[in-house]
PDB file of C-alpha atoms in Angstrom:
ATOM      1  CA  MET A   1     -17.189 -29.908  18.930  1.00 79.00           C
ATOM      2  CA  ASP A   2     -20.295 -27.810  18.958  1.00 88.00           C
ATOM      3  CA  ASN A   3     -21.242 -25.207  16.322  1.00 89.00           C
ATOM      4  CA  THR A   4     -19.961 -22.269  18.362  1.00 90.00           C
ATOM      5  CA  THR A   5     -16.501 -23.789  18.658  1.00 91.00           C
ATOM      6  CA  ILE A   6     -16.363 -24.534  14.936  1.00 91.00           C
ATOM      7  CA  ILE A   7     -17.360 -20.953  14.129  1.00 93.00           C
ATOM      8  CA  ARG A   8     -14.669 -19.603  16.458  1.00 94.00           C
ATOM      9  CA  VAL A   9     -11.990 -21.820  14.916  1.00 94.00           C
ATOM     10  CA  VAL A  10     -12.973 -20.823  11.376  1.00 94.00           C
ATOM     11  CA  ALA A  11     -13.105 -17.119  12.334  1.00 94.00           C
ATOM     12  CA  GLY A  12      -9.696 -17.406  14.004  1.00 94.00           C
ATOM     13  CA  CYS A  13      -8.183 -19.063  10.933  1.00 95.00           C
ATOM     14  CA  LEU A  14      -9.722 -16.419   8.670  1.00 94.00           C
ATOM     15  CA  PHE A  15      -8.337 -13.650  10.889  1.00 94.00           C
ATOM     16  CA  LEU A  16      -4.850 -15.178  10.806  1.00 95.00           C
ATOM     17  CA  CYS A  17      -4.974 -15.473   7.000  1.00 94.00           C
ATOM     18  CA  VAL A  18      -6.022 -11.827   6.616  1.00 91.00           C
ATOM     19  CA  LEU A  19      -3.305 -10.766   9.070  1.00 93.00           C
ATOM     20  CA  ALA A  20      -0.678 -12.770   7.163  1.00 95.00           C
ATOM     21  CA  PHE A  21      -1.701 -11.158   3.847  1.00 92.00           C
ATOM     22  CA  GLY A  22      -1.607  -7.749   5.526  1.00 92.00           C
ATOM     23  CA  ILE A  23       1.896  -8.316   6.879  1.00 96.00           C
ATOM     24  CA  VAL A  24       3.186  -9.473   3.480  1.00 96.00           C
ATOM     25  CA  TYR A  25       1.532  -6.454   1.814  1.00 95.00           C
ATOM     26  CA  ILE A  26       2.965  -3.974   4.324  1.00 96.00           C
ATOM     27  CA  ALA A  27       6.424  -5.531   4.010  1.00 96.00           C
ATOM     28  CA  PHE A  28       6.093  -5.156   0.230  1.00 96.00           C
ATOM     29  CA  LEU A  29       5.153  -1.450   0.470  1.00 96.00           C
ATOM     30  CA  SER A  30       7.958  -0.847   2.941  1.00 96.00           C
ATOM     31  CA  GLY A  31      10.360  -2.560   0.544  1.00 95.00           C
ATOM     32  CA  ILE A  32       9.340  -0.240  -2.289  1.00 95.00           C
ATOM     33  CA  LEU A  33      10.071   2.788  -0.109  1.00 95.00           C
ATOM     34  CA  SER A  34      13.433   1.218   0.786  1.00 93.00           C
ATOM     35  CA  LYS A  35      14.308   1.044  -2.920  1.00 92.00           C
ATOM     36  CA  CYS A  36      13.894   4.820  -3.177  1.00 92.00           C
ATOM     37  CA  SER A  37      16.951   6.852  -2.228  1.00 91.00           C
ATOM     38  CA  PRO A  38      16.648   8.542   1.183  1.00 91.00           C
ATOM     39  CA  ALA A  39      16.609  11.994  -0.424  1.00 90.00           C
ATOM     40  CA  CYS A  40      13.583  11.017  -2.575  1.00 91.00           C
ATOM     41  CA  ARG A  41      11.507   9.497   0.225  1.00 93.00           C
ATOM     42  CA  THR A  42       8.647  11.451   1.719  1.00 94.00           C
ATOM     43  CA  MET A  43       8.106   8.770   4.371  1.00 95.00           C
ATOM     44  CA  GLN A  44      10.486   6.390   6.098  1.00 95.00           C
ATOM     45  CA  PRO A  45       9.901   2.709   5.207  1.00 94.00           C
ATOM     46  CA  GLY A  46       9.259   1.764   8.835  1.00 95.00           C
ATOM     47  CA  MET A  47       6.341   4.185   9.094  1.00 96.00           C
ATOM     48  CA  VAL A  48       4.281   1.936   6.786  1.00 97.00           C
ATOM     49  CA  TRP A  49       3.989  -0.574   9.651  1.00 96.00           C
ATOM     50  CA  LEU A  50       1.626   1.811  11.457  1.00 96.00           C
ATOM     51  CA  LEU A  51      -1.050   0.370   9.154  1.00 95.00           C
ATOM     52  CA  LEU A  52      -1.276  -2.573  11.571  1.00 94.00           C
ATOM     53  CA  ILE A  53      -2.718  -0.394  14.352  1.00 93.00           C
ATOM     54  CA  PRO A  54      -6.503  -0.917  14.439  1.00 89.00           C
ATOM     55  CA  PHE A  55      -8.533   2.096  13.239  1.00 90.00           C
ATOM     56  CA  VAL A  56      -5.335   4.151  12.769  1.00 94.00           C
ATOM     57  CA  GLY A  57      -4.655   2.162   9.611  1.00 93.00           C
ATOM     58  CA  ILE A  58      -7.926   3.386   8.077  1.00 94.00           C
ATOM     59  CA  ILE A  59      -6.564   6.954   8.069  1.00 95.00           C
ATOM     60  CA  TRP A  60      -2.855   6.117   7.756  1.00 96.00           C
ATOM     61  CA  ILE A  61      -3.341   4.351   4.390  1.00 97.00           C
ATOM     62  CA  PHE A  62      -4.212   7.727   2.833  1.00 97.00           C
ATOM     63  CA  LEU A  63      -0.865   9.110   4.001  1.00 97.00           C
ATOM     64  CA  VAL A  64       1.041   6.001   2.904  1.00 97.00           C
ATOM     65  CA  VAL A  65      -0.479   6.073  -0.598  1.00 97.00           C
ATOM     66  CA  SER A  66       0.299   9.774  -0.990  1.00 97.00           C
ATOM     67  CA  ALA A  67       3.854   9.448   0.350  1.00 96.00           C
ATOM     68  CA  LEU A  68       4.551   6.399  -1.786  1.00 97.00           C
ATOM     69  CA  ALA A  69       3.309   8.204  -4.920  1.00 97.00           C
ATOM     70  CA  ASP A  70       5.448  11.260  -4.160  1.00 96.00           C
ATOM     71  CA  SER A  71       8.510   9.142  -3.352  1.00 95.00           C
ATOM     72  CA  LEU A  72       8.141   7.118  -6.551  1.00 95.00           C
ATOM     73  CA  ALA A  73       7.661  10.290  -8.615  1.00 95.00           C
ATOM     74  CA  ASN A  74      10.839  11.763  -7.094  1.00 93.00           C
ATOM     75  CA  GLU A  75      12.793   8.551  -7.660  1.00 93.00           C
ATOM     76  CA  PHE A  76      11.564   8.184 -11.252  1.00 92.00           C
ATOM     77  CA  ARG A  77      12.720  11.754 -11.985  1.00 91.00           C
ATOM     78  CA  LEU A  78      16.079  11.060 -10.338  1.00 90.00           C
ATOM     79  CA  ARG A  79      16.655   7.892 -12.360  1.00 89.00           C
ATOM     80  CA  SER A  80      15.072   9.343 -15.533  1.00 87.00           C
ATOM     81  CA  ILE A  81      12.476   6.573 -15.599  1.00 89.00           C
ATOM     82  CA  PRO A  82       9.556   7.488 -17.860  1.00 89.00           C
ATOM     83  CA  SER A  83       6.141   7.330 -16.213  1.00 87.00           C
ATOM     84  CA  ASP A  84       2.676   7.966 -17.614  1.00 87.00           C
ATOM     85  CA  ASP A  85       1.410   8.944 -14.180  1.00 88.00           C
ATOM     86  CA  PRO A  86       2.866  12.061 -12.473  1.00 90.00           C
ATOM     87  CA  LYS A  87       1.999  10.512  -9.087  1.00 94.00           C
ATOM     88  CA  PRO A  88       2.458   6.763  -9.650  1.00 95.00           C
ATOM     89  CA  GLY A  89      -0.421   4.737  -8.234  1.00 94.00           C
ATOM     90  CA  LYS A  90      -2.014   7.578  -6.298  1.00 96.00           C
ATOM     91  CA  SER A  91      -5.425   7.551  -7.992  1.00 96.00           C
ATOM     92  CA  VAL A  92      -5.976   3.817  -7.506  1.00 97.00           C
ATOM     93  CA  GLY A  93      -4.500   3.969  -4.008  1.00 97.00           C
ATOM     94  CA  ILE A  94      -6.766   6.781  -2.851  1.00 97.00           C
ATOM     95  CA  ALA A  95      -9.810   5.021  -4.323  1.00 97.00           C
ATOM     96  CA  MET A  96      -8.752   1.865  -2.461  1.00 97.00           C
ATOM     97  CA  ALA A  97      -8.340   3.841   0.784  1.00 97.00           C
ATOM     98  CA  VAL A  98     -11.765   5.477   0.399  1.00 97.00           C
ATOM     99  CA  CYS A  99     -13.419   2.090  -0.113  1.00 96.00           C
ATOM    100  CA  GLY A 100     -11.524   0.757   2.891  1.00 94.00           C
ATOM    101  CA  ALA A 101     -12.762   3.637   5.029  1.00 95.00           C
ATOM    102  CA  CYS A 102     -16.335   3.151   3.764  1.00 95.00           C
ATOM    103  CA  SER A 103     -16.185  -0.530   4.675  1.00 94.00           C
ATOM    104  CA  ILE A 104     -16.858   0.308   8.332  1.00 93.00           C
ATOM    105  CA  ILE A 105     -20.173   1.982   7.475  1.00 94.00           C
ATOM    106  CA  PRO A 106     -23.144  -0.376   7.877  1.00 94.00           C
ATOM    107  CA  PHE A 107     -24.916  -1.347   4.640  1.00 95.00           C
ATOM    108  CA  VAL A 108     -22.384   0.631   2.567  1.00 94.00           C
ATOM    109  CA  ASN A 109     -19.855  -2.060   3.447  1.00 92.00           C
ATOM    110  CA  PHE A 110     -21.667  -4.625   1.287  1.00 95.00           C
ATOM    111  CA  LEU A 111     -20.533  -2.669  -1.766  1.00 95.00           C
ATOM    112  CA  ALA A 112     -17.348  -1.128  -0.366  1.00 95.00           C
ATOM    113  CA  ILE A 113     -15.615  -4.340   0.743  1.00 95.00           C
ATOM    114  CA  PRO A 114     -15.653  -6.153  -2.640  1.00 96.00           C
ATOM    115  CA  VAL A 115     -14.621  -2.959  -4.465  1.00 97.00           C
ATOM    116  CA  HIS A 116     -11.858  -2.406  -1.893  1.00 96.00           C
ATOM    117  CA  LEU A 117     -10.577  -5.935  -2.465  1.00 95.00           C
ATOM    118  CA  VAL A 118     -10.457  -5.450  -6.248  1.00 97.00           C
ATOM    119  CA  LEU A 119      -8.728  -2.057  -5.930  1.00 97.00           C
ATOM    120  CA  TRP A 120      -6.286  -3.494  -3.378  1.00 96.00           C
ATOM    121  CA  ILE A 121      -5.237  -6.171  -5.881  1.00 96.00           C
ATOM    122  CA  ILE A 122      -4.937  -3.600  -8.693  1.00 97.00           C
ATOM    123  CA  TYR A 123      -2.854  -1.314  -6.441  1.00 97.00           C
ATOM    124  CA  TRP A 124      -0.578  -4.181  -5.414  1.00 96.00           C
ATOM    125  CA  VAL A 125      -0.016  -5.150  -9.072  1.00 96.00           C
ATOM    126  CA  LYS A 126       0.726  -1.517 -10.013  1.00 96.00           C
ATOM    127  CA  MET A 127       3.195  -1.197  -7.145  1.00 96.00           C
ATOM    128  CA  ALA A 128       4.858  -4.450  -8.202  1.00 96.00           C
ATOM    129  CA  GLY A 129       5.320  -2.976 -11.678  1.00 94.00           C
ATOM    130  CA  PHE A 130       6.864   0.182 -10.245  1.00 94.00           C
ATOM    131  CA  SER A 131       9.115  -1.924  -8.027  1.00 94.00           C
ATOM    132  CA  GLN A 132      10.334  -3.847 -11.080  1.00 94.00           C
ATOM    133  CA  LYS A 133      11.102  -0.545 -12.833  1.00 92.00           C
ATOM    134  CA  LEU A 134      13.228   0.483  -9.851  1.00 91.00           C
ATOM    135  CA  ASP A 135      15.037  -2.870  -9.968  1.00 91.00           C
ATOM    136  CA  ARG A 136      15.785  -2.581 -13.706  1.00 90.00           C
ATOM    137  CA  ILE A 137      17.290   0.904 -13.637  1.00 84.00           C
ATOM    138  CA  PRO A 138      19.841   1.300 -10.843  1.00 79.00           C
ATOM    139  CA  ALA A 139      20.214   4.507  -8.850  1.00 74.00           C
ATOM    140  CA  ILE A 140      23.123   6.752  -9.695  1.00 70.00           C
ATOM    141  CA  PRO A 141      25.263   7.238  -6.578  1.00 67.00           C
ATOM    142  CA  GLY A 142      25.968  10.823  -5.551  1.00 59.00           C
ATOM    143  CA  THR A 143      22.999  12.374  -7.354  1.00 58.00           C
ATOM    144  CA  PHE A 144      20.257  14.391  -5.774  1.00 56.00           C
ATOM    145  CA  PRO A 145      16.575  14.295  -6.630  1.00 52.00           C
ATOM    146  CA  VAL A 146      15.029  16.830  -8.929  1.00 50.00           C
ATOM    147  CA  ARG A 147      12.030  18.251  -7.043  1.00 52.00           C
ATOM    148  CA  SER A 148       9.125  19.626  -9.009  1.00 50.00           C
TER     149      SER A 148
END
């Protein structure tokens, strides 16, 4: 094999790894929305999958982060789950989305991509914590969300 072929194989493997992580991440976010009662959701769980569309995902992540924060806030109020953050995960999520959007700008991307990766991991860990809270305290059937 020549150098060009090796580079293409490595790039292809890297792309598939990033795609696999993205699919697992999107399935995770969709699962969190599924744990929220339909009345509390501000976005349907299936809409999260629009993040896979190239370039649309750069803008759509802002909407997903906002909808997820609102849905979690509604669900936490419904289940009387205490939360320090009125919009759970929104600040980290928006910062992550901004860094992701800046990662397509030449030269800025050298700083934006590593920061985006760190914020993405922090956001994922925060969402995992919120998901565990939803698992620990079951929803009360027949109740309606308290909107603020």
